[in-house]
Coordinates of C-alpha atoms in Angstrom, one line a residue:
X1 CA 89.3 53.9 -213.0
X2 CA 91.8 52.5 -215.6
X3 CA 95.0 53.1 -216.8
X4 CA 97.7 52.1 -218.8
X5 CA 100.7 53.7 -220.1
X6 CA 104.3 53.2 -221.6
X7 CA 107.1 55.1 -223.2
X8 CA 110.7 55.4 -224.3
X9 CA 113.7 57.4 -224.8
X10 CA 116.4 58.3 -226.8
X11 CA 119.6 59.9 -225.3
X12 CA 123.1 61.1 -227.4
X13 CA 125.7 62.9 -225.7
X14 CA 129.0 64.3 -226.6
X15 CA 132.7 65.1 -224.8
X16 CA 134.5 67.7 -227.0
X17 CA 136.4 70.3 -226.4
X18 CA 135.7 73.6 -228.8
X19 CA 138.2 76.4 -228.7
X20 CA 140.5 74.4 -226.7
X21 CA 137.4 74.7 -223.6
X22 CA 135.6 71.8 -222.1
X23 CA 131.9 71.6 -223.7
X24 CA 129.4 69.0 -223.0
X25 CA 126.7 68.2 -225.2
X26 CA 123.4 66.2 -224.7
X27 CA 120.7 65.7 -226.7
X28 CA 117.5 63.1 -227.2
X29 CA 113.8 62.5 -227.9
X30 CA 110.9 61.1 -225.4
X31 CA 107.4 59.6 -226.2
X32 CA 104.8 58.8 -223.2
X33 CA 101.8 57.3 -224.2
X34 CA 99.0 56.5 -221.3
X35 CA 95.4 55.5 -221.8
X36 CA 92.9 56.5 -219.1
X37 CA 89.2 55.2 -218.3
X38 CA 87.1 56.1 -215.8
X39 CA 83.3 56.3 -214.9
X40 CA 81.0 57.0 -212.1
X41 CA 77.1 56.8 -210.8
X42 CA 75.0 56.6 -207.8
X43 CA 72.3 55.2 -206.1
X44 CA 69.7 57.3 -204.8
X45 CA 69.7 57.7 -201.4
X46 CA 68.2 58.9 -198.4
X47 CA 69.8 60.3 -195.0
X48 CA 68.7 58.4 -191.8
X49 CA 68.3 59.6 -188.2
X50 CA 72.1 59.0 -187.9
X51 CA 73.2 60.2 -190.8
X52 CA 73.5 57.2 -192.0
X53 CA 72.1 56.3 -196.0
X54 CA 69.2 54.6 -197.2
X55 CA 68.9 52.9 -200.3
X56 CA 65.2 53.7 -201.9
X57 CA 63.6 51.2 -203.0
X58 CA 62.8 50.6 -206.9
X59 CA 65.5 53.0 -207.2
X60 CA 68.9 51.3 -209.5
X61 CA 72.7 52.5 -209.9
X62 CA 72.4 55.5 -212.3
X63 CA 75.9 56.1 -214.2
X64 CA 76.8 59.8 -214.8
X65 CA 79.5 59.3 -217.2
X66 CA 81.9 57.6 -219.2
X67 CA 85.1 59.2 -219.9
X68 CA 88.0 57.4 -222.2
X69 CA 91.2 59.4 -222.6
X70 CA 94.4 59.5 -224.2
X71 CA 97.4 61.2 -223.9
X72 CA 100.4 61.8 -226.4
X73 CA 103.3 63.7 -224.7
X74 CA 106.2 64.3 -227.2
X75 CA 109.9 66.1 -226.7
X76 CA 113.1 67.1 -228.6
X77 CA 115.3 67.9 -226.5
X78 CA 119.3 69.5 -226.2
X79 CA 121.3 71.0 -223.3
X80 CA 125.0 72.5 -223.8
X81 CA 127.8 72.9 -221.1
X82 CA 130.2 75.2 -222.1
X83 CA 133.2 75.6 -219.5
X84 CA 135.7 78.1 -220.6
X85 CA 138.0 77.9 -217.4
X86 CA 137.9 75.6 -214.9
X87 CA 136.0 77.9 -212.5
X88 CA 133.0 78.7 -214.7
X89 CA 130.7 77.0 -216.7
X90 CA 128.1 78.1 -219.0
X91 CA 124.9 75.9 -219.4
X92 CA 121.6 76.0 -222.0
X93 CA 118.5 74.1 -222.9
X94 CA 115.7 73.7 -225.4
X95 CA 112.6 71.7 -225.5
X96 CA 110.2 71.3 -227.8
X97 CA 106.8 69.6 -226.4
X98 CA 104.0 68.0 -228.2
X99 CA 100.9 67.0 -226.0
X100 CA 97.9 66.0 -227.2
X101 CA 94.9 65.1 -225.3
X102 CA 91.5 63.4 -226.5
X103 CA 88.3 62.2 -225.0
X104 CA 85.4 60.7 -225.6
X105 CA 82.3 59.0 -224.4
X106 CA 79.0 61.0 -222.9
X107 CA 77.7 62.0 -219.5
X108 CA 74.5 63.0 -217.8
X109 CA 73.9 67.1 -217.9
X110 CA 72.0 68.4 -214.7
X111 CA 68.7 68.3 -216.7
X112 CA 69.2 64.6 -217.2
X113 CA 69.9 64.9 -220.8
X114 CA 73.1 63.0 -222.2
X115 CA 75.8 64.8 -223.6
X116 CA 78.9 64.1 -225.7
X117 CA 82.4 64.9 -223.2
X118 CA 84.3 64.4 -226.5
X119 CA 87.3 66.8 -227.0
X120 CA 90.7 67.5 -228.6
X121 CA 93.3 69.6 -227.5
X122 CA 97.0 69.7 -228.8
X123 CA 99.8 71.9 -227.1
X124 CA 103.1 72.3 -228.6
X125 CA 105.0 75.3 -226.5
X126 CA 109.0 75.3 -226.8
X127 CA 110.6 75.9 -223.3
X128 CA 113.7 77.5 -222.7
X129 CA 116.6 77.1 -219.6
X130 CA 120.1 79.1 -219.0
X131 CA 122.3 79.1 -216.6
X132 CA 125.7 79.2 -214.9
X133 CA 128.3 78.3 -211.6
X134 CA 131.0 80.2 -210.7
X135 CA 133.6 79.9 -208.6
X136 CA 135.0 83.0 -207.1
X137 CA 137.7 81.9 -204.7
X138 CA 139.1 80.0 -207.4
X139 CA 139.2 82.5 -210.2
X140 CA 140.9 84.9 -207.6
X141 CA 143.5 82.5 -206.8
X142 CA 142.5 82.5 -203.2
X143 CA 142.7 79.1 -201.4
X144 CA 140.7 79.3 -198.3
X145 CA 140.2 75.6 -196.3
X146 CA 137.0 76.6 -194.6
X147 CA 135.6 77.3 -198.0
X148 CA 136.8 75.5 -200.5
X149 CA 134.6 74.5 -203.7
X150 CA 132.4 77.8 -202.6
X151 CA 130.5 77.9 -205.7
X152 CA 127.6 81.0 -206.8
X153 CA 125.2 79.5 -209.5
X154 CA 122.0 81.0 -211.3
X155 CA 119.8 79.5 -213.3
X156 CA 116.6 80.4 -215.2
X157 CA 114.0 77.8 -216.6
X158 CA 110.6 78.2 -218.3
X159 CA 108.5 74.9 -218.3
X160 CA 104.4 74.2 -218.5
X161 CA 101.8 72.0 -217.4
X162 CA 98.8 70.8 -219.9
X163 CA 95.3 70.5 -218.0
X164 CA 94.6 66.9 -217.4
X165 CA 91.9 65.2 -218.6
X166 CA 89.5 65.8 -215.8
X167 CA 90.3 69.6 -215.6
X168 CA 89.7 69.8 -219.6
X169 CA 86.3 68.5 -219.2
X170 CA 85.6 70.1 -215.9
X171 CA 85.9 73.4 -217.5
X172 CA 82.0 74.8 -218.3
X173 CA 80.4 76.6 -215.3
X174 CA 76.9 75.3 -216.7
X175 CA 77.4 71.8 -215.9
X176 CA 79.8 71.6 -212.3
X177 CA 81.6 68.2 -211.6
X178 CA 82.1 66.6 -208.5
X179 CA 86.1 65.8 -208.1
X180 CA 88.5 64.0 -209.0
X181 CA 86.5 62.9 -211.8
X182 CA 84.6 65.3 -214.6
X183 CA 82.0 65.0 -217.3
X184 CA 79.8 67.2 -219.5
X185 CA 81.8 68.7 -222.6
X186 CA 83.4 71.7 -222.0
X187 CA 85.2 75.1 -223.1
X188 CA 89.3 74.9 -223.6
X189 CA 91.7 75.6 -221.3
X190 CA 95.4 77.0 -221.3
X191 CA 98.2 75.4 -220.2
X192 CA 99.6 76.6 -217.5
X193 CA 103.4 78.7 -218.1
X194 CA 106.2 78.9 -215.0
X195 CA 109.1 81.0 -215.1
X196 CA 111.9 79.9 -212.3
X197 CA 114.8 82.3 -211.2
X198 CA 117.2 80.3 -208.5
X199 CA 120.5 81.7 -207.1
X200 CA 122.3 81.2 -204.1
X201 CA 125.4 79.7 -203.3
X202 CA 127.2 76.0 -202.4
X203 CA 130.1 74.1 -201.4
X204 CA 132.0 72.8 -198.9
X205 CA 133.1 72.9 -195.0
X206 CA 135.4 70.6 -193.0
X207 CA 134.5 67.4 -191.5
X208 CA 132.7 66.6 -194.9
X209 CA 129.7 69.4 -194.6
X210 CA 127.9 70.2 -197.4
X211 CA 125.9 73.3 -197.7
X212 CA 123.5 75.0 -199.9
X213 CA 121.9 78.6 -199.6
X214 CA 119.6 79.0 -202.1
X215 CA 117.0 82.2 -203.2
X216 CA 113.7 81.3 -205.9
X217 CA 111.1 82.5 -207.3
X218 CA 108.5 80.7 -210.0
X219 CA 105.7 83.1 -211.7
X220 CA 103.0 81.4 -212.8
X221 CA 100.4 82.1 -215.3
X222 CA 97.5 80.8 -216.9
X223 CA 96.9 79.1 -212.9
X224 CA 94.3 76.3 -213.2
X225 CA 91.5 77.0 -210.3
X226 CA 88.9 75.0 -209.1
X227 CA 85.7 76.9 -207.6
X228 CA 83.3 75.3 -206.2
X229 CA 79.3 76.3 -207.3
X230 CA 76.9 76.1 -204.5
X231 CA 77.2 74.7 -201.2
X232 CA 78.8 71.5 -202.4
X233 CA 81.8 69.8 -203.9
X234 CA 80.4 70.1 -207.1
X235 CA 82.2 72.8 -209.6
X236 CA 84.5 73.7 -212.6
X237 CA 88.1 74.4 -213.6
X238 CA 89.2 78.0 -215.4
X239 CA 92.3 79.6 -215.9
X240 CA 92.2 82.5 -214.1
X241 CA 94.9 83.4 -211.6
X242 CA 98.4 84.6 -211.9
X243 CA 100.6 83.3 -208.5
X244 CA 103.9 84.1 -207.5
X245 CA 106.2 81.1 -205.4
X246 CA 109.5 82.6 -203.8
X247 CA 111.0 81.5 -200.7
X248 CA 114.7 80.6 -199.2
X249 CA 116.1 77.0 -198.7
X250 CA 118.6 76.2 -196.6
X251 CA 120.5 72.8 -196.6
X252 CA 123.8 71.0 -194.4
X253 CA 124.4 67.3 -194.4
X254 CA 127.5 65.7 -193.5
X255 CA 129.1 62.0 -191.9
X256 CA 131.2 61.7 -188.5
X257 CA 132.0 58.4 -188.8
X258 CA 129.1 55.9 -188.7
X259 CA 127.1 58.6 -188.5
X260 CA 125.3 60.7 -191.3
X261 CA 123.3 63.5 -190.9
X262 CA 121.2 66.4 -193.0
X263 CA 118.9 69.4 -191.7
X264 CA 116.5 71.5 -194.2
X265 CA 115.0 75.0 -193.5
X266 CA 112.9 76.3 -196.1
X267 CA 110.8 79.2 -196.1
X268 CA 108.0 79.8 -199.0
X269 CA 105.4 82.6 -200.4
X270 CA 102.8 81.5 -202.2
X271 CA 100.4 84.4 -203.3
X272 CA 98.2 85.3 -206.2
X273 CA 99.0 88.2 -208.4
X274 CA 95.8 89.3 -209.9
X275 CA 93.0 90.9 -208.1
X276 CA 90.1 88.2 -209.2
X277 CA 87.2 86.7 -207.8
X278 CA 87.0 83.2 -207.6
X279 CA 84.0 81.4 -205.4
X280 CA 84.2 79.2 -202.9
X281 CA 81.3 76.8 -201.0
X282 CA 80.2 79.6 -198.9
X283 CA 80.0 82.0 -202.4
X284 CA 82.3 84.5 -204.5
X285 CA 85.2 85.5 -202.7
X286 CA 87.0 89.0 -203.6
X287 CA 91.2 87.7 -203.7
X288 CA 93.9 90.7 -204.0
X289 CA 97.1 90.8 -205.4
X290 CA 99.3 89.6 -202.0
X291 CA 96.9 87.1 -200.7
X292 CA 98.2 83.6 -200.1
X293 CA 97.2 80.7 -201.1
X294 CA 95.5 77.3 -199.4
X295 CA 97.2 74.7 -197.8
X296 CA 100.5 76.1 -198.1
X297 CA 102.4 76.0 -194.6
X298 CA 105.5 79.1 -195.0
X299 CA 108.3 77.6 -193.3
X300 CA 109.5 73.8 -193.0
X301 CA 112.4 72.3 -191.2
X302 CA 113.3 69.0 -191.4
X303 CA 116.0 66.9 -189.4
X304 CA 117.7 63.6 -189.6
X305 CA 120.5 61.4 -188.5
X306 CA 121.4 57.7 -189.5
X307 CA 123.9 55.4 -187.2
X308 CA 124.9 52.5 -189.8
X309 CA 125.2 50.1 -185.8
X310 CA 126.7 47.3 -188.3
X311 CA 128.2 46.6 -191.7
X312 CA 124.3 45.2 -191.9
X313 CA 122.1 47.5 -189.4
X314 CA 121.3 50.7 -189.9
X315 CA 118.9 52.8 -187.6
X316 CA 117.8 56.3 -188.4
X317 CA 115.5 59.1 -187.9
X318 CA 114.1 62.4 -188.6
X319 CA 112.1 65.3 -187.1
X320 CA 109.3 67.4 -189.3
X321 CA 108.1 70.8 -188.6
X322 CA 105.4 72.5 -190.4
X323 CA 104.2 75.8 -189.9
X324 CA 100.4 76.7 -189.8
X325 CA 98.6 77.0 -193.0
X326 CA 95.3 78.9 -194.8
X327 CA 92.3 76.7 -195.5
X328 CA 91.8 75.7 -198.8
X329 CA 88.9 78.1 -200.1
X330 CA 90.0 80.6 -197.8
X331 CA 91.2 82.4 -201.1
X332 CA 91.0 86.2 -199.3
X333 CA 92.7 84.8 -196.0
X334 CA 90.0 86.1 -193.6
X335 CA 89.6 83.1 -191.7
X336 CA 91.7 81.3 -188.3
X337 CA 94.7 79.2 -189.7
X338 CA 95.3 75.4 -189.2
X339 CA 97.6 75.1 -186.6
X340 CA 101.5 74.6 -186.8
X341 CA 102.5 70.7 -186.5
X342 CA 105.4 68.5 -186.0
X343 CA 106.0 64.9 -186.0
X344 CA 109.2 62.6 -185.5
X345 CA 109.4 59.0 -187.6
X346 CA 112.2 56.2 -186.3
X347 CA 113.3 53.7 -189.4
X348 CA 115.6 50.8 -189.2
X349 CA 116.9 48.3 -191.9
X350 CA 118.8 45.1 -191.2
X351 CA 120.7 42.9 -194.6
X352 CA 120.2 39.4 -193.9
X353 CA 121.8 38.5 -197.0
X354 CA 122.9 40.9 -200.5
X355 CA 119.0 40.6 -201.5
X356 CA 117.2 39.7 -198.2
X357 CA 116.7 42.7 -196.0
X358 CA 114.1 43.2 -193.2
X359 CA 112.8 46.6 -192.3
X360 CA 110.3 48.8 -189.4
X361 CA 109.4 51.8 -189.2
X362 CA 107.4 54.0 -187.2
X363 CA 105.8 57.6 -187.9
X364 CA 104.6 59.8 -185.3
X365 CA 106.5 58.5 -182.4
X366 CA 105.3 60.9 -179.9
X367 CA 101.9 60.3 -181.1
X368 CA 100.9 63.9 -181.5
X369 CA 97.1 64.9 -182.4
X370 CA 97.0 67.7 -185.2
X371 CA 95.6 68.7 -188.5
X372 CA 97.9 68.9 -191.6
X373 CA 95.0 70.8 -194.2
X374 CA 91.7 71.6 -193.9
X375 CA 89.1 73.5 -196.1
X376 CA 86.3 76.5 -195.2
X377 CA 82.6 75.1 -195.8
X378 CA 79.5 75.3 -194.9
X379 CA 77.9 72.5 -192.3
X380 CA 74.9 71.6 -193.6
X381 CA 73.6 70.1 -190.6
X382 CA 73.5 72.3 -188.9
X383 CA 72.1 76.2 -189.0
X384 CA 69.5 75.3 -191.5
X385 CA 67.7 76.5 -193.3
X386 CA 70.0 78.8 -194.1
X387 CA 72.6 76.4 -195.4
X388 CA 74.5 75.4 -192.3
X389 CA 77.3 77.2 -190.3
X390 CA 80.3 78.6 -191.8
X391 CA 83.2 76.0 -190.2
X392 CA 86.5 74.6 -191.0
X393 CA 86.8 71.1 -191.8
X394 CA 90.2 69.5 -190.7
X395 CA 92.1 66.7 -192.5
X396 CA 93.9 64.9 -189.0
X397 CA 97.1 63.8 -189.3
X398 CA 98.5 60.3 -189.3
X399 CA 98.5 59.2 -185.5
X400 CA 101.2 57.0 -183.9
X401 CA 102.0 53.5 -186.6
X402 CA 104.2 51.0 -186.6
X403 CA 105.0 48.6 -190.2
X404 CA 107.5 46.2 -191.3
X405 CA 108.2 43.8 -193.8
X406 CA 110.7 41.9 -195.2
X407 CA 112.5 43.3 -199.0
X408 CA 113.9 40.8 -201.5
X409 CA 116.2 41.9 -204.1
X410 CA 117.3 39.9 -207.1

C-alpha cells in the first residue's frame, strides 16, 4: 500500500464593526489532493496438524487485485460572528464541497475471471452551521463571583463523509472483499449526511476551574455498513442504516499552583434508527429501531493530574475507565457484553536544553488483563461440520509497557 498526498489553503478574515456591533468575518478555499495504491494476493496454502500453513508445492503468489486511486477534495468556505452586545453573539457557516474519487486497475472475480474495478464518483453537497453564546448573568446585570463568565451556547452543524475508496469498490454483494482492502467493480454509494445539535453550558469557578456541561445529539443517514457473507471476513459495503449518537459530557480542569489537573465524564447512545437486516458471519441478523451499536462502551471517565517538580521536570498521569461494550456483529444485541475496563498511564518529561528533552512513559501501570472490543463469529475449528461454534473473539488490551526516548527540537 502507497500513498501520497498534499494540499493548501487560502484564509481572509475581517474585523469590522456593522451597525456600530462587533462582527467577525472569515472566509477561504482548500484543495487536498492524495494518490492511493494498493494490491494484494496469496499463496495457496494448506492448514497443518497445528494450525500452522503449508505452502503447496508448484503452487506461485496469485495477485487478486490492483487498485490505483485518487482523490480531489475541494471547499469554499465563510463563517460570520455577529455580536450585537457584549453578552451575545451570533455565529454562521457555509461550505461548499467538491470530492471526487477515481479508480482504476482490475481484480480477480470469484470465478477467476478478471474484472475492471474502474470507477468515478463526484460529490458536491453544501453544508450548513449556526449557532450562538449567551451570557445571562451578564445581560441581567447580575455579578455573581462563583459564576462569573457562565455562558449557555447552541449550535447546529450539518457535515458529510464520501465512501473511501475501498468502501466504493467493496460495494456489490456478488463479489465480497476481504478488509481493509476491496476489488471487483461495484454499484455507487451515498455519502453519508450528519446533523449535530450541542447545548449546554460553560464558564468559570474560583481557584481557576473551568467547567463545561454539555447535551448532543448527531443523526446520521445514508450509514455505511459492512456485512460480512458467509462464515468469513469476506463481504461488501451498502448504505443502509440510519443511527442516532446523543450522550452528555461533562468536563472541569483547573491549576493549584504547580499542579494542573482535568477530569471528563461522558456518557453516549449509539443506536440504529431503522428496522433493517444486515448479516453478520453467523448469518442475517433482524436489527430494530433502539438497538445499539458494536464496540461502543456508554460511559467514559477519564482523570489526570500534572506536577511541573521543576522549571524543567514535569511528571504526570491519568486514569481511564470504559464501560462494557456490544460485539461488533452483534447488531440485535442478543449476545454477553465485553467486559468494563480501566487502565492508569504515568508520563514524565525532563528539558535538558530549549530543544533537547528526554521523556518515559508507562501505560497500564497496574498491569490489568482485559479486552477493549471483540466481534461474534463462528470458530471454525471447532463444531464441524456444521461450521464451528458460535463464540466471541476478544481483542486484549495493551498489558503493562514501558518507552522512552529522547525529543530534539530545532
Amino acid at each position: 500500500f502507497d500513498q501520497t498526498g498534499a494540499g493548501a489553503r487560502l484564509q481572509l478574515q475581517c474585523n469590522r464593526k456593522i451597525f456600530g456591533c462587533e462582527n467577525y468575518f472569515l472566509t477561504g478555499a482548500s484543495f487536498d489532493w492524495a494518490e492511493s495504491y494498493f494490491s494484494s494476493g496469496f499463496y495457496p496454502a494448506a492448514m497443518g496438524a497445528n494450525y500452522n500453513n503449508i505452502l503447496i508445492p508448484g503452487f506461485g503468489f496469485q495477485a487478486q487485485f490492483a487498485v490505483p486511486g485518487f482523490n480531489d477534495f475541494a471547499g469554499l468556505y465563510l463563517t460570520d460572528t455577529f455580536s450585537p452586545t457584549d453578552w451575545f453573539h451570533i455565529t454562521g457557516a457555509m461550505r461548499y464541497n467538491y470530492m471526487q474519487v477515481q479508480l482504476g486497475g482490475y481484480g480477480v472475480n470469484p470465478n477467476g475471471s478478471i474484472a475492471s474495478t474502474a470507477a468515478l464518483e463526484d460529490f458536491q453537497p453544501i453544508t450548513p452551521a449556526a449557532g450562538f453564546t449567551l451570557q445571562p448573568l451578564r445581560a441581567f446585570g447580575i455579578v455573581e463571583p462563583e459564576l462569573r463568565d457562565l455562558t449557555f451556547f447552541f449550535n447546529y452543524s450539518e457535515s458529510f463523509r464520501a465512501p473511501m475508496p475501498d468502501e466504493l469498490v467493496g460495494a456489490n454483494p456478488l463479489n465480497p472483499v476481504i478488509l481493509p482492502m476491496a476489488q471487483i467493480g461495484d454499484p455507487s454509494l451515498s455519502p453519508v449526511y450528519a446533523q449535530t445539535y450541542e447545548s449546554g453550558f460553560r464558564g468559570k469557578l474560583p481557584q481557576e476551574i473551568n467547567w463545561n456541561f454539555a447535551f448532543y445529539r448527531t443523526d446520521l443517514t445514508n450509514q455505511l455498513q459492512f456485512q460480512q457473507t458467509g462464515h468469513s471476513a469476506a463481504g461488501f459495503f451498502a448504505n443502509v442504516a440510519d443511527e442516532q449518537n446523543q450522550g452528555v459530557e461533562v468536563m472541569l480542569q483547573g491549576t493549584h499552583g504547580k499542579f494542573s489537573w482535568f477530569a471528563n465524564w461522558s456518557f453516549l447512545e449509539a443506536t440504529f434508527q431503522n428496522s433493517l437486516h444486515l448479516v453478520n458471519t453467523i448469518g442475517p441478523v433482524s436489527v430494530q429501531p433502539g438497538d445499539r451499536r458494536g464496540g461502543l462502551p456508554e460511559q467514559m471517565v477519564k482523570v489526570g493530574v500534572s506536577c511541573q517538580l521543576t522549571d524543567r521536570w514535569q511528571v504526570s498521569a491519568d486514569f481511564q475507565y470504559y464501560s462494557s461494550s456490544f460485539l461488533y456483529g452483534d447488531y440485535a444485541n442478543i449476545y454477553p457484553m465485553v467486559s468494563g475496563w480501566e487502565a492508569l498511564n504515568i508520563q514524565t518529561y525532563y528539558n535538558l536544553t530549549k530543544w533537547c528533552q528526554i521523556y518515559a512513559f508507562a501505560t497500564n501501570v497496574m498491569d490489568l488483563h482485559y479486552f477493549n472490543s471483540g466481534l461474534i463469529s463462528q470458530n471454525v475449528f471447532t463444531g464441524a461440520p456444521n461450521g464451528g461454534t458460535i463464540e466471541p473473539f476478544l481483542n486484549p488490551g495493551s498489558p503493562f509497557g514501558v518507552w522512552g526516548g529522547v525529543r530534539f527540537q530545532f
